[in-house]
mmCIF file with all atom_site columns, C-alpha atoms in Angstrom:
data_model
loop_
_atom_site.group_PDB
_atom_site.id
_atom_site.type_symbol
_atom_site.label_atom_id
_atom_site.label_alt_id
_atom_site.label_comp_id
_atom_site.label_asym_id
_atom_site.label_entity_id
_atom_site.label_seq_id
_atom_site.pdbx_PDB_ins_code
_atom_site.Cartn_x
_atom_site.Cartn_y
_atom_site.Cartn_z
_atom_site.occupancy
_atom_site.B_iso_or_equiv
_atom_site.pdbx_formal_charge
_atom_site.auth_seq_id
_atom_site.auth_comp_id
_atom_site.auth_asym_id
_atom_site.auth_atom_id
_atom_site.pdbx_PDB_model_num
ATOM 1   C CA . ASP A 1 1   ? 11.181  -13.601 60.471 1.00 0.00 ? 1   ASP A CA 1
ATOM 2   C CA . ALA A 1 2   ? 13.060  -16.060 62.657 1.00 0.00 ? 2   ALA A CA 1
ATOM 3   C CA . GLY A 1 3   ? 11.881  -19.660 62.280 1.00 0.00 ? 3   GLY A CA 1
ATOM 4   C CA . ILE A 1 4   ? 9.214   -19.606 64.955 1.00 0.00 ? 4   ILE A CA 1
ATOM 5   C CA . THR A 1 5   ? 5.740   -21.053 64.650 1.00 0.00 ? 5   THR A CA 1
ATOM 6   C CA . GLN A 1 6   ? 2.900   -21.223 67.137 1.00 0.00 ? 6   GLN A CA 1
ATOM 7   C CA . SER A 1 7   ? -0.064  -23.541 67.171 1.00 0.00 ? 7   SER A CA 1
ATOM 8   C CA . PRO A 1 8   ? -2.922  -23.187 67.215 1.00 0.00 ? 8   PRO A CA 1
ATOM 9   C CA . ARG A 1 9   ? -3.159  -19.630 65.927 1.00 0.00 ? 9   ARG A CA 1
ATOM 10  C CA . HIS A 1 10  ? -6.678  -19.218 67.244 1.00 0.00 ? 10  HIS A CA 1
ATOM 11  C CA . LYS A 1 11  ? -8.577  -21.138 69.898 1.00 0.00 ? 11  LYS A CA 1
ATOM 12  C CA . VAL A 1 12  ? -11.914 -20.765 71.628 1.00 0.00 ? 12  VAL A CA 1
ATOM 13  C CA . THR A 1 13  ? -12.480 -22.884 74.705 1.00 0.00 ? 13  THR A CA 1
ATOM 14  C CA . GLU A 1 14  ? -14.693 -23.054 77.750 1.00 0.00 ? 14  GLU A CA 1
ATOM 15  C CA . THR A 1 15  ? -13.927 -22.231 81.350 1.00 0.00 ? 15  THR A CA 1
ATOM 16  C CA . GLY A 1 16  ? -12.429 -25.159 83.224 1.00 0.00 ? 16  GLY A CA 1
ATOM 17  C CA . THR A 1 17  ? -10.990 -26.991 80.214 1.00 0.00 ? 17  THR A CA 1
ATOM 18  C CA . PRO A 1 18  ? -7.258  -27.646 79.791 1.00 0.00 ? 18  PRO A CA 1
ATOM 19  C CA . VAL A 1 19  ? -5.474  -25.896 76.958 1.00 0.00 ? 19  VAL A CA 1
ATOM 20  C CA . THR A 1 20  ? -1.979  -26.418 75.543 1.00 0.00 ? 20  THR A CA 1
ATOM 21  C CA . LEU A 1 21  ? -0.239  -23.969 73.249 1.00 0.00 ? 21  LEU A CA 1
ATOM 22  C CA . ARG A 1 22  ? 2.832   -24.971 71.302 1.00 0.00 ? 22  ARG A CA 1
ATOM 23  C CA . CYS A 1 23  ? 5.851   -22.965 70.229 1.00 0.00 ? 23  CYS A CA 1
ATOM 24  C CA . HIS A 1 24  ? 8.234   -24.511 67.712 1.00 0.00 ? 24  HIS A CA 1
ATOM 25  C CA . GLN A 1 25  ? 11.569  -23.042 66.578 1.00 0.00 ? 25  GLN A CA 1
ATOM 26  C CA . THR A 1 26  ? 14.032  -24.079 63.911 1.00 0.00 ? 26  THR A CA 1
ATOM 27  C CA . GLU A 1 27  ? 16.835  -21.726 65.030 1.00 0.00 ? 27  GLU A CA 1
ATOM 28  C CA . ASN A 1 28  ? 18.326  -24.003 67.721 1.00 0.00 ? 28  ASN A CA 1
ATOM 29  C CA . HIS A 1 29  ? 18.183  -21.076 70.170 1.00 0.00 ? 29  HIS A CA 1
ATOM 30  C CA . ARG A 1 30  ? 18.699  -21.882 73.825 1.00 0.00 ? 30  ARG A CA 1
ATOM 31  C CA . TYR A 1 31  ? 16.185  -19.484 75.384 1.00 0.00 ? 31  TYR A CA 1
ATOM 32  C CA . MET A 1 32  ? 12.432  -19.557 74.878 1.00 0.00 ? 32  MET A CA 1
ATOM 33  C CA . TYR A 1 33  ? 9.763   -17.367 76.450 1.00 0.00 ? 33  TYR A CA 1
ATOM 34  C CA . TRP A 1 34  ? 5.998   -17.182 76.770 1.00 0.00 ? 34  TRP A CA 1
ATOM 35  C CA . TYR A 1 35  ? 4.333   -13.756 77.022 1.00 0.00 ? 35  TYR A CA 1
ATOM 36  C CA . ARG A 1 36  ? 0.751   -12.657 77.165 1.00 0.00 ? 36  ARG A CA 1
ATOM 37  C CA . GLN A 1 37  ? -0.425  -9.403  75.639 1.00 0.00 ? 37  GLN A CA 1
ATOM 38  C CA . ASP A 1 38  ? -3.470  -7.560  76.928 1.00 0.00 ? 38  ASP A CA 1
ATOM 39  C CA . PRO A 1 39  ? -4.711  -4.041  76.156 1.00 0.00 ? 39  PRO A CA 1
ATOM 40  C CA . GLY A 1 40  ? -3.165  -1.547  78.537 1.00 0.00 ? 40  GLY A CA 1
ATOM 41  C CA . HIS A 1 41  ? -0.620  -4.023  79.871 1.00 0.00 ? 41  HIS A CA 1
ATOM 42  C CA . GLY A 1 42  ? 1.897   -4.458  77.101 1.00 0.00 ? 42  GLY A CA 1
ATOM 43  C CA . LEU A 1 43  ? 3.756   -7.762  77.060 1.00 0.00 ? 43  LEU A CA 1
ATOM 44  C CA . ARG A 1 44  ? 4.110   -9.675  80.309 1.00 0.00 ? 44  ARG A CA 1
ATOM 45  C CA . LEU A 1 45  ? 6.356   -12.684 80.837 1.00 0.00 ? 45  LEU A CA 1
ATOM 46  C CA . ILE A 1 46  ? 4.606   -15.885 81.935 1.00 0.00 ? 46  ILE A CA 1
ATOM 47  C CA . HIS A 1 47  ? 7.411   -18.474 81.945 1.00 0.00 ? 47  HIS A CA 1
ATOM 48  C CA . TYR A 1 48  ? 10.719  -18.935 80.226 1.00 0.00 ? 48  TYR A CA 1
ATOM 49  C CA . SER A 1 49  ? 13.179  -21.722 79.503 1.00 0.00 ? 49  SER A CA 1
ATOM 50  C CA . TYR A 1 50  ? 16.956  -21.559 79.563 1.00 0.00 ? 50  TYR A CA 1
ATOM 51  C CA . GLY A 1 51  ? 17.486  -25.077 78.223 1.00 0.00 ? 51  GLY A CA 1
ATOM 52  C CA . VAL A 1 52  ? 15.879  -28.487 77.807 1.00 0.00 ? 52  VAL A CA 1
ATOM 53  C CA . LYS A 1 53  ? 13.949  -29.295 80.994 1.00 0.00 ? 53  LYS A CA 1
ATOM 54  C CA . ASP A 1 54  ? 15.094  -25.960 82.518 1.00 0.00 ? 54  ASP A CA 1
ATOM 55  C CA . THR A 1 55  ? 12.262  -23.513 83.119 1.00 0.00 ? 55  THR A CA 1
ATOM 56  C CA . ASP A 1 56  ? 11.390  -20.738 85.513 1.00 0.00 ? 56  ASP A CA 1
ATOM 57  C CA . LYS A 1 57  ? 8.499   -18.445 86.368 1.00 0.00 ? 57  LYS A CA 1
ATOM 58  C CA . GLY A 1 58  ? 7.944   -14.977 85.057 1.00 0.00 ? 58  GLY A CA 1
ATOM 59  C CA . GLU A 1 59  ? 5.844   -12.062 86.239 1.00 0.00 ? 59  GLU A CA 1
ATOM 60  C CA . VAL A 1 60  ? 2.390   -13.630 85.677 1.00 0.00 ? 60  VAL A CA 1
ATOM 61  C CA . SER A 1 61  ? 2.870   -17.383 86.073 1.00 0.00 ? 61  SER A CA 1
ATOM 62  C CA . ASP A 1 62  ? -0.155  -18.265 88.235 1.00 0.00 ? 62  ASP A CA 1
ATOM 63  C CA . GLY A 1 63  ? -2.471  -20.678 86.416 1.00 0.00 ? 63  GLY A CA 1
ATOM 64  C CA . TYR A 1 64  ? 0.136   -21.647 83.826 1.00 0.00 ? 64  TYR A CA 1
ATOM 65  C CA . SER A 1 65  ? 2.694   -24.422 83.511 1.00 0.00 ? 65  SER A CA 1
ATOM 66  C CA . VAL A 1 66  ? 5.334   -25.095 80.862 1.00 0.00 ? 66  VAL A CA 1
ATOM 67  C CA . SER A 1 67  ? 7.449   -27.925 79.571 1.00 0.00 ? 67  SER A CA 1
ATOM 68  C CA . ARG A 1 68  ? 10.438  -28.203 77.299 1.00 0.00 ? 68  ARG A CA 1
ATOM 69  C CA . SER A 1 69  ? 11.483  -31.737 76.388 1.00 0.00 ? 69  SER A CA 1
ATOM 70  C CA . LYS A 1 70  ? 13.290  -30.762 73.174 1.00 0.00 ? 70  LYS A CA 1
ATOM 71  C CA . THR A 1 71  ? 15.293  -27.688 72.175 1.00 0.00 ? 71  THR A CA 1
ATOM 72  C CA . GLU A 1 72  ? 12.793  -26.794 69.471 1.00 0.00 ? 72  GLU A CA 1
ATOM 73  C CA . ASP A 1 73  ? 9.519   -27.071 71.408 1.00 0.00 ? 73  ASP A CA 1
ATOM 74  C CA . PHE A 1 74  ? 8.159   -25.068 74.347 1.00 0.00 ? 74  PHE A CA 1
ATOM 75  C CA . LEU A 1 75  ? 4.651   -25.870 75.549 1.00 0.00 ? 75  LEU A CA 1
ATOM 76  C CA . LEU A 1 76  ? 2.388   -23.626 77.608 1.00 0.00 ? 76  LEU A CA 1
ATOM 77  C CA . THR A 1 77  ? -0.469  -25.312 79.480 1.00 0.00 ? 77  THR A CA 1
ATOM 78  C CA . LEU A 1 78  ? -3.485  -23.785 81.128 1.00 0.00 ? 78  LEU A CA 1
ATOM 79  C CA . GLU A 1 79  ? -4.581  -26.588 83.456 1.00 0.00 ? 79  GLU A CA 1
ATOM 80  C CA . SER A 1 80  ? -8.089  -25.172 83.925 1.00 0.00 ? 80  SER A CA 1
ATOM 81  C CA . ALA A 1 81  ? -8.739  -22.166 81.717 1.00 0.00 ? 81  ALA A CA 1
ATOM 82  C CA . THR A 1 82  ? -10.451 -19.082 83.155 1.00 0.00 ? 82  THR A CA 1
ATOM 83  C CA . SER A 1 83  ? -11.933 -16.043 81.421 1.00 0.00 ? 83  SER A CA 1
ATOM 84  C CA . SER A 1 84  ? -9.067  -13.910 82.777 1.00 0.00 ? 84  SER A CA 1
ATOM 85  C CA . GLN A 1 85  ? -6.710  -15.956 80.602 1.00 0.00 ? 85  GLN A CA 1
ATOM 86  C CA . THR A 1 86  ? -8.366  -14.691 77.429 1.00 0.00 ? 86  THR A CA 1
ATOM 87  C CA . SER A 1 87  ? -5.434  -13.018 75.718 1.00 0.00 ? 87  SER A CA 1
ATOM 88  C CA . VAL A 1 88  ? -2.969  -13.094 72.852 1.00 0.00 ? 88  VAL A CA 1
ATOM 89  C CA . TYR A 1 89  ? -0.026  -15.335 73.670 1.00 0.00 ? 89  TYR A CA 1
ATOM 90  C CA . PHE A 1 90  ? 3.369   -14.794 72.099 1.00 0.00 ? 90  PHE A CA 1
ATOM 91  C CA . CYS A 1 91  ? 6.331   -17.076 72.148 1.00 0.00 ? 91  CYS A CA 1
ATOM 92  C CA . ALA A 1 92  ? 9.812   -15.597 71.787 1.00 0.00 ? 92  ALA A CA 1
ATOM 93  C CA . ILE A 1 93  ? 13.304  -17.013 71.382 1.00 0.00 ? 93  ILE A CA 1
ATOM 94  C CA . SER A 1 94  ? 16.822  -15.753 71.914 1.00 0.00 ? 94  SER A CA 1
ATOM 95  C CA . GLU A 1 95  ? 20.147  -17.304 71.111 1.00 0.00 ? 95  GLU A CA 1
ATOM 96  C CA . GLY A 1 96  ? 21.680  -16.538 74.455 1.00 0.00 ? 96  GLY A CA 1
ATOM 97  C CA . GLN A 1 97  ? 22.011  -13.963 77.170 1.00 0.00 ? 97  GLN A CA 1
ATOM 98  C CA . GLY A 1 98  ? 25.350  -12.468 76.477 1.00 0.00 ? 98  GLY A CA 1
ATOM 99  C CA . LEU A 1 99  ? 27.262  -9.603  77.906 1.00 0.00 ? 99  LEU A CA 1
ATOM 100 C CA . ALA A 1 100 ? 26.165  -6.063  77.196 1.00 0.00 ? 100 ALA A CA 1
ATOM 101 C CA . GLY A 1 101 ? 27.383  -5.471  73.668 1.00 0.00 ? 101 GLY A CA 1
ATOM 102 C CA . SER A 1 102 ? 26.524  -8.998  72.536 1.00 0.00 ? 102 SER A CA 1
ATOM 103 C CA . HIS A 1 103 ? 23.825  -9.519  69.940 1.00 0.00 ? 103 HIS A CA 1
ATOM 104 C CA . THR A 1 104 ? 22.818  -12.951 71.151 1.00 0.00 ? 104 THR A CA 1
ATOM 105 C CA . ASP A 1 105 ? 20.159  -11.683 73.528 1.00 0.00 ? 105 ASP A CA 1
ATOM 106 C CA . THR A 1 106 ? 17.827  -10.231 70.910 1.00 0.00 ? 106 THR A CA 1
ATOM 107 C CA . GLN A 1 107 ? 14.374  -11.732 71.352 1.00 0.00 ? 107 GLN A CA 1
ATOM 108 C CA . TYR A 1 108 ? 12.405  -12.703 68.258 1.00 0.00 ? 108 TYR A CA 1
ATOM 109 C CA . PHE A 1 109 ? 8.679   -13.242 68.492 1.00 0.00 ? 109 PHE A CA 1
ATOM 110 C CA . GLY A 1 110 ? 6.392   -15.847 66.996 1.00 0.00 ? 110 GLY A CA 1
ATOM 111 C CA . PRO A 1 111 ? 3.128   -14.941 65.209 1.00 0.00 ? 111 PRO A CA 1
ATOM 112 C CA . GLY A 1 112 ? 0.964   -15.285 68.339 1.00 0.00 ? 112 GLY A CA 1
ATOM 113 C CA . THR A 1 113 ? -2.035  -17.334 69.435 1.00 0.00 ? 113 THR A CA 1
ATOM 114 C CA . ARG A 1 114 ? -5.353  -15.675 70.147 1.00 0.00 ? 114 ARG A CA 1
ATOM 115 C CA . LEU A 1 115 ? -7.083  -17.559 72.982 1.00 0.00 ? 115 LEU A CA 1
ATOM 116 C CA . THR A 1 116 ? -10.664 -16.900 74.010 1.00 0.00 ? 116 THR A CA 1
ATOM 117 C CA . VAL A 1 117 ? -12.033 -18.540 77.158 1.00 0.00 ? 117 VAL A CA 1
ATOM 118 C CA . LEU A 1 118 ? -15.831 -18.412 77.371 1.00 0.00 ? 118 LEU A CA 1
ATOM 119 C CA . GLY B 2 1   ? 11.678  -6.027  90.158 1.00 0.00 ? 1   GLY B CA 1
ATOM 120 C CA . GLU B 2 2   ? 12.139  -3.781  87.162 1.00 0.00 ? 2   GLU B CA 1
ATOM 121 C CA . ASN B 2 3   ? 9.445   -1.240  86.290 1.00 0.00 ? 3   ASN B CA 1
ATOM 122 C CA . VAL B 2 4   ? 9.292   0.419   82.866 1.00 0.00 ? 4   VAL B CA 1
ATOM 123 C CA . GLU B 2 5   ? 7.087   3.458   82.300 1.00 0.00 ? 5   GLU B CA 1
ATOM 124 C CA . GLN B 2 6   ? 6.334   4.546   78.714 1.00 0.00 ? 6   GLN B CA 1
ATOM 125 C CA . HIS B 2 7   ? 4.866   7.856   77.541 1.00 0.00 ? 7   HIS B CA 1
ATOM 126 C CA . PRO B 2 8   ? 2.764   8.927   75.794 1.00 0.00 ? 8   PRO B CA 1
ATOM 127 C CA . SER B 2 9   ? 0.249   6.109   75.406 1.00 0.00 ? 9   SER B CA 1
ATOM 128 C CA . THR B 2 10  ? -1.014  7.623   72.143 1.00 0.00 ? 10  THR B CA 1
ATOM 129 C CA . LEU B 2 11  ? 0.687   10.002  69.731 1.00 0.00 ? 11  LEU B CA 1
ATOM 130 C CA . SER B 2 12  ? -0.577  11.595  66.541 1.00 0.00 ? 12  SER B CA 1
ATOM 131 C CA . VAL B 2 13  ? 1.749   13.430  64.171 1.00 0.00 ? 13  VAL B CA 1
ATOM 132 C CA . GLN B 2 14  ? 1.504   14.874  60.694 1.00 0.00 ? 14  GLN B CA 1
ATOM 133 C CA . GLU B 2 15  ? 3.367   13.063  57.958 1.00 0.00 ? 15  GLU B CA 1
ATOM 134 C CA . GLY B 2 16  ? 6.889   14.408  57.742 1.00 0.00 ? 16  GLY B CA 1
ATOM 135 C CA . ASP B 2 17  ? 7.028   15.539  61.365 1.00 0.00 ? 17  ASP B CA 1
ATOM 136 C CA . SER B 2 18  ? 9.110   13.886  64.071 1.00 0.00 ? 18  SER B CA 1
ATOM 137 C CA . ALA B 2 19  ? 7.838   11.590  66.823 1.00 0.00 ? 19  ALA B CA 1
ATOM 138 C CA . VAL B 2 20  ? 9.427   11.006  70.218 1.00 0.00 ? 20  VAL B CA 1
ATOM 139 C CA . ILE B 2 21  ? 8.517   8.247   72.682 1.00 0.00 ? 21  ILE B CA 1
ATOM 140 C CA . LYS B 2 22  ? 10.060  8.195   76.145 1.00 0.00 ? 22  LYS B CA 1
ATOM 141 C CA . CYS B 2 23  ? 10.635  5.414   78.658 1.00 0.00 ? 23  CYS B CA 1
ATOM 142 C CA . THR B 2 24  ? 11.973  5.367   82.184 1.00 0.00 ? 24  THR B CA 1
ATOM 143 C CA . TYR B 2 25  ? 13.228  2.346   84.083 1.00 0.00 ? 25  TYR B CA 1
ATOM 144 C CA . SER B 2 26  ? 13.814  1.671   87.759 1.00 0.00 ? 26  SER B CA 1
ATOM 145 C CA . ASP B 2 27  ? 16.661  -0.856  87.972 1.00 0.00 ? 27  ASP B CA 1
ATOM 146 C CA . SER B 2 28  ? 20.041  0.800   87.538 1.00 0.00 ? 28  SER B CA 1
ATOM 147 C CA . ALA B 2 29  ? 21.507  -2.616  86.654 1.00 0.00 ? 29  ALA B CA 1
ATOM 148 C CA . SER B 2 30  ? 19.504  -2.786  83.403 1.00 0.00 ? 30  SER B CA 1
ATOM 149 C CA . ASN B 2 31  ? 21.948  -2.985  80.516 1.00 0.00 ? 31  ASN B CA 1
ATOM 150 C CA . TYR B 2 32  ? 20.039  -3.533  77.276 1.00 0.00 ? 32  TYR B CA 1
ATOM 151 C CA . PHE B 2 33  ? 17.119  -1.536  75.878 1.00 0.00 ? 33  PHE B CA 1
ATOM 152 C CA . PRO B 2 34  ? 15.303  -2.748  72.746 1.00 0.00 ? 34  PRO B CA 1
ATOM 153 C CA . TRP B 2 35  ? 12.415  -1.103  70.932 1.00 0.00 ? 35  TRP B CA 1
ATOM 154 C CA . TYR B 2 36  ? 9.740   -3.133  69.164 1.00 0.00 ? 36  TYR B CA 1
ATOM 155 C CA . LYS B 2 37  ? 7.188   -2.117  66.548 1.00 0.00 ? 37  LYS B CA 1
ATOM 156 C CA . GLN B 2 38  ? 3.899   -3.984  66.356 1.00 0.00 ? 38  GLN B CA 1
ATOM 157 C CA . GLU B 2 39  ? 1.529   -3.487  63.480 1.00 0.00 ? 39  GLU B CA 1
ATOM 158 C CA . LEU B 2 40  ? -2.122  -4.401  63.931 1.00 0.00 ? 40  LEU B CA 1
ATOM 159 C CA . GLY B 2 41  ? -2.559  -8.158  64.182 1.00 0.00 ? 41  GLY B CA 1
ATOM 160 C CA . LYS B 2 42  ? 1.166   -8.810  63.778 1.00 0.00 ? 42  LYS B CA 1
ATOM 161 C CA . ARG B 2 43  ? 4.014   -9.910  66.001 1.00 0.00 ? 43  ARG B CA 1
ATOM 162 C CA . PRO B 2 44  ? 6.319   -7.389  67.725 1.00 0.00 ? 44  PRO B CA 1
ATOM 163 C CA . GLN B 2 45  ? 9.442   -6.810  65.659 1.00 0.00 ? 45  GLN B CA 1
ATOM 164 C CA . LEU B 2 46  ? 12.725  -5.360  66.851 1.00 0.00 ? 46  LEU B CA 1
ATOM 165 C CA . ILE B 2 47  ? 13.487  -2.035  65.181 1.00 0.00 ? 47  ILE B CA 1
ATOM 166 C CA . ILE B 2 48  ? 16.471  -0.795  67.156 1.00 0.00 ? 48  ILE B CA 1
ATOM 167 C CA . ASP B 2 49  ? 18.244  -1.463  70.425 1.00 0.00 ? 49  ASP B CA 1
ATOM 168 C CA . ILE B 2 50  ? 20.879  0.164   72.588 1.00 0.00 ? 50  ILE B CA 1
ATOM 169 C CA . ARG B 2 51  ? 23.228  -1.194  75.197 1.00 0.00 ? 51  ARG B CA 1
ATOM 170 C CA . SER B 2 52  ? 24.304  0.522   78.379 1.00 0.00 ? 52  SER B CA 1
ATOM 171 C CA . ASN B 2 53  ? 27.798  1.325   77.120 1.00 0.00 ? 53  ASN B CA 1
ATOM 172 C CA . VAL B 2 54  ? 26.384  3.506   74.315 1.00 0.00 ? 54  VAL B CA 1
ATOM 173 C CA . GLY B 2 55  ? 24.577  6.870   74.582 1.00 0.00 ? 55  GLY B CA 1
ATOM 174 C CA . GLU B 2 56  ? 22.970  7.076   71.143 1.00 0.00 ? 56  GLU B CA 1
ATOM 175 C CA . LYS B 2 57  ? 22.353  4.864   68.142 1.00 0.00 ? 57  LYS B CA 1
ATOM 176 C CA . LYS B 2 58  ? 20.897  5.691   64.736 1.00 0.00 ? 58  LYS B CA 1
ATOM 177 C CA . ASP B 2 59  ? 19.490  3.642   61.908 1.00 0.00 ? 59  ASP B CA 1
ATOM 178 C CA . GLN B 2 60  ? 18.242  5.754   58.999 1.00 0.00 ? 60  GLN B CA 1
ATOM 179 C CA . ARG B 2 61  ? 15.145  7.638   60.272 1.00 0.00 ? 61  ARG B CA 1
ATOM 180 C CA . ILE B 2 62  ? 15.094  6.124   63.745 1.00 0.00 ? 62  ILE B CA 1
ATOM 181 C CA . ALA B 2 63  ? 17.373  6.814   66.677 1.00 0.00 ? 63  ALA B CA 1
ATOM 182 C CA . VAL B 2 64  ? 17.493  5.873   70.317 1.00 0.00 ? 64  VAL B CA 1
ATOM 183 C CA . THR B 2 65  ? 19.144  7.805   73.136 1.00 0.00 ? 65  THR B CA 1
ATOM 184 C CA . LEU B 2 66  ? 20.012  6.542   76.604 1.00 0.00 ? 66  LEU B CA 1
ATOM 185 C CA . ASN B 2 67  ? 20.624  8.542   79.763 1.00 0.00 ? 67  ASN B CA 1
ATOM 186 C CA . LYS B 2 68  ? 21.848  6.079   82.387 1.00 0.00 ? 68  LYS B CA 1
ATOM 187 C CA . THR B 2 69  ? 22.095  8.682   85.122 1.00 0.00 ? 69  THR B CA 1
ATOM 188 C CA . ALA B 2 70  ? 18.454  9.670   84.768 1.00 0.00 ? 70  ALA B CA 1
ATOM 189 C CA . LYS B 2 71  ? 17.427  6.104   83.874 1.00 0.00 ? 71  LYS B CA 1
ATOM 190 C CA . HIS B 2 72  ? 15.522  7.018   80.759 1.00 0.00 ? 72  HIS B CA 1
ATOM 191 C CA . PHE B 2 73  ? 15.734  6.256   77.068 1.00 0.00 ? 73  PHE B CA 1
ATOM 192 C CA . SER B 2 74  ? 13.867  7.600   74.071 1.00 0.00 ? 74  SER B CA 1
ATOM 193 C CA . LEU B 2 75  ? 12.921  6.618   70.532 1.00 0.00 ? 75  LEU B CA 1
ATOM 194 C CA . HIS B 2 76  ? 13.078  9.300   67.856 1.00 0.00 ? 76  HIS B CA 1
ATOM 195 C CA . ILE B 2 77  ? 11.484  8.873   64.446 1.00 0.00 ? 77  ILE B CA 1
ATOM 196 C CA . THR B 2 78  ? 12.162  11.607  61.903 1.00 0.00 ? 78  THR B CA 1
ATOM 197 C CA . GLU B 2 79  ? 10.313  12.348  58.649 1.00 0.00 ? 79  GLU B CA 1
ATOM 198 C CA . THR B 2 80  ? 7.422   10.143  59.700 1.00 0.00 ? 80  THR B CA 1
ATOM 199 C CA . GLN B 2 81  ? 5.496   8.217   57.059 1.00 0.00 ? 81  GLN B CA 1
ATOM 200 C CA . PRO B 2 82  ? 2.053   6.568   57.185 1.00 0.00 ? 82  PRO B CA 1
ATOM 201 C CA . GLU B 2 83  ? 3.721   3.138   57.381 1.00 0.00 ? 83  GLU B CA 1
ATOM 202 C CA . ASP B 2 84  ? 5.259   4.177   60.705 1.00 0.00 ? 84  ASP B CA 1
ATOM 203 C CA . SER B 2 85  ? 1.766   3.962   62.217 1.00 0.00 ? 85  SER B CA 1
ATOM 204 C CA . ALA B 2 86  ? 1.890   1.124   64.758 1.00 0.00 ? 86  ALA B CA 1
ATOM 205 C CA . VAL B 2 87  ? 2.252   0.403   68.467 1.00 0.00 ? 87  VAL B CA 1
ATOM 206 C CA . TYR B 2 88  ? 5.796   0.830   69.775 1.00 0.00 ? 88  TYR B CA 1
ATOM 207 C CA . PHE B 2 89  ? 7.083   -0.923  72.895 1.00 0.00 ? 89  PHE B CA 1
ATOM 208 C CA . CYS B 2 90  ? 10.211  -0.158  74.854 1.00 0.00 ? 90  CYS B CA 1
ATOM 209 C CA . ALA B 2 91  ? 11.844  -2.731  77.113 1.00 0.00 ? 91  ALA B CA 1
ATOM 210 C CA . ALA B 2 92  ? 14.639  -2.993  79.635 1.00 0.00 ? 92  ALA B CA 1
ATOM 211 C CA . ARG B 2 93  ? 16.727  -6.071  80.328 1.00 0.00 ? 93  ARG B CA 1
ATOM 212 C CA . THR B 2 94  ? 17.567  -6.914  83.901 1.00 0.00 ? 94  THR B CA 1
ATOM 213 C CA . LEU B 2 95  ? 18.921  -9.885  85.800 1.00 0.00 ? 95  LEU B CA 1
ATOM 214 C CA . TYR B 2 96  ? 15.981  -11.985 86.938 1.00 0.00 ? 96  TYR B CA 1
ATOM 215 C CA . SER B 2 97  ? 16.485  -13.574 90.332 1.00 0.00 ? 97  SER B CA 1
ATOM 216 C CA . GLY B 2 98  ? 14.705  -16.822 89.436 1.00 0.00 ? 98  GLY B CA 1
ATOM 217 C CA . ALA B 2 99  ? 17.505  -18.674 87.655 1.00 0.00 ? 99  ALA B CA 1
ATOM 218 C CA . GLY B 2 100 ? 20.172  -16.083 87.148 1.00 0.00 ? 100 GLY B CA 1
ATOM 219 C CA . SER B 2 101 ? 18.818  -15.241 83.715 1.00 0.00 ? 101 SER B CA 1
ATOM 220 C CA . TYR B 2 102 ? 18.207  -11.887 82.094 1.00 0.00 ? 102 TYR B CA 1
ATOM 221 C CA . GLN B 2 103 ? 14.627  -10.895 81.364 1.00 0.00 ? 103 GLN B CA 1
ATOM 222 C CA . LEU B 2 104 ? 12.923  -8.152  79.433 1.00 0.00 ? 104 LEU B CA 1
ATOM 223 C CA . THR B 2 105 ? 10.368  -5.919  81.115 1.00 0.00 ? 105 THR B CA 1
ATOM 224 C CA . PHE B 2 106 ? 8.182   -4.067  78.615 1.00 0.00 ? 106 PHE B CA 1
ATOM 225 C CA . GLY B 2 107 ? 6.489   -0.708  78.726 1.00 0.00 ? 107 GLY B CA 1
ATOM 226 C CA . LYS B 2 108 ? 2.746   -0.609  78.049 1.00 0.00 ? 108 LYS B CA 1
ATOM 227 C CA . GLY B 2 109 ? 3.155   0.679   74.531 1.00 0.00 ? 109 GLY B CA 1
ATOM 228 C CA . THR B 2 110 ? 2.579   3.846   72.482 1.00 0.00 ? 110 THR B CA 1
ATOM 229 C CA . LYS B 2 111 ? 0.109   3.903   69.630 1.00 0.00 ? 111 LYS B CA 1
ATOM 230 C CA . LEU B 2 112 ? 1.575   6.141   66.941 1.00 0.00 ? 112 LEU B CA 1
ATOM 231 C CA . SER B 2 113 ? -0.695  7.484   64.216 1.00 0.00 ? 113 SER B CA 1
ATOM 232 C CA . VAL B 2 114 ? 0.869   9.305   61.275 1.00 0.00 ? 114 VAL B CA 1
ATOM 233 C CA . ILE B 2 115 ? -1.697  11.488  59.524 1.00 0.00 ? 115 ILE B CA 1
ATOM 234 C CA . PRO B 2 116 ? -1.164  11.871  55.760 1.00 0.00 ? 116 PRO B CA 1
#
C-alpha cells in the first residue's frame, strides 16, 4: 500500500459539532482527494488538491471544507456535522495528472475513516 | 459532467466460471479507465486500468476491454476463485472544469460473489 494514513479511523459525533479528518502521505505526491462512500452511490469526490494551498470542489462539496498547508497533509472539515454526513471517508493520492499513457495519474486510497453523526 | 453506469449491481458465479462487469460513460473526452477491487472493510485497490489509446489489456486472469465508439468498457475475470469475491468499481477520468484538473467519476459498484 502507498504511504497513506487517515486519522481518526473511526469517529462518532453529534449533530452540529465540528469534525476534522486528516489524511497524511509520505509519497510526496502532488494531488490529494477526499471521497465519501455510501451504499448505492459508489465513491463520490468531495474536494481535491492540486498543490499546497490549491484546492477545488468536487461533486458533493456542500457542507465540507478542506485545507492543505503542507504537501503531506490534507484536512477535511465538517463545520457543523449532520446525520447525512454519516459515511466512510477515503483519502486518495496521485503523483500527477499526466497524458494518456502516463502512469502518474493512478489514484491510491487510504484506509478510510468511518464517521457516524448522531 | 461525466456519468458512469455500471452493471450488474450484483453478480454470483460458480468457482471456475468467468465473470463480466460492464460500464458505460458519457463524456467522449474521457481517456483513462481504472478498475478497483474493494474487499469488505478495506480500501479500494487498483487491479487494472486501460487508457484510451488501447483496446484491450490483460493481466493474468483479468482483462479489460474498451470500445471508445460505443463509450463502454468491461472487466473480465476468468477462472474465478473465492478470493475474487469483492465489490468492483469502474471509473472514468475526465477533465474537470474547476481547475483544469482531471477527475475520476466512479460507477456504483458490482458485488461479485464466487460460490465454491
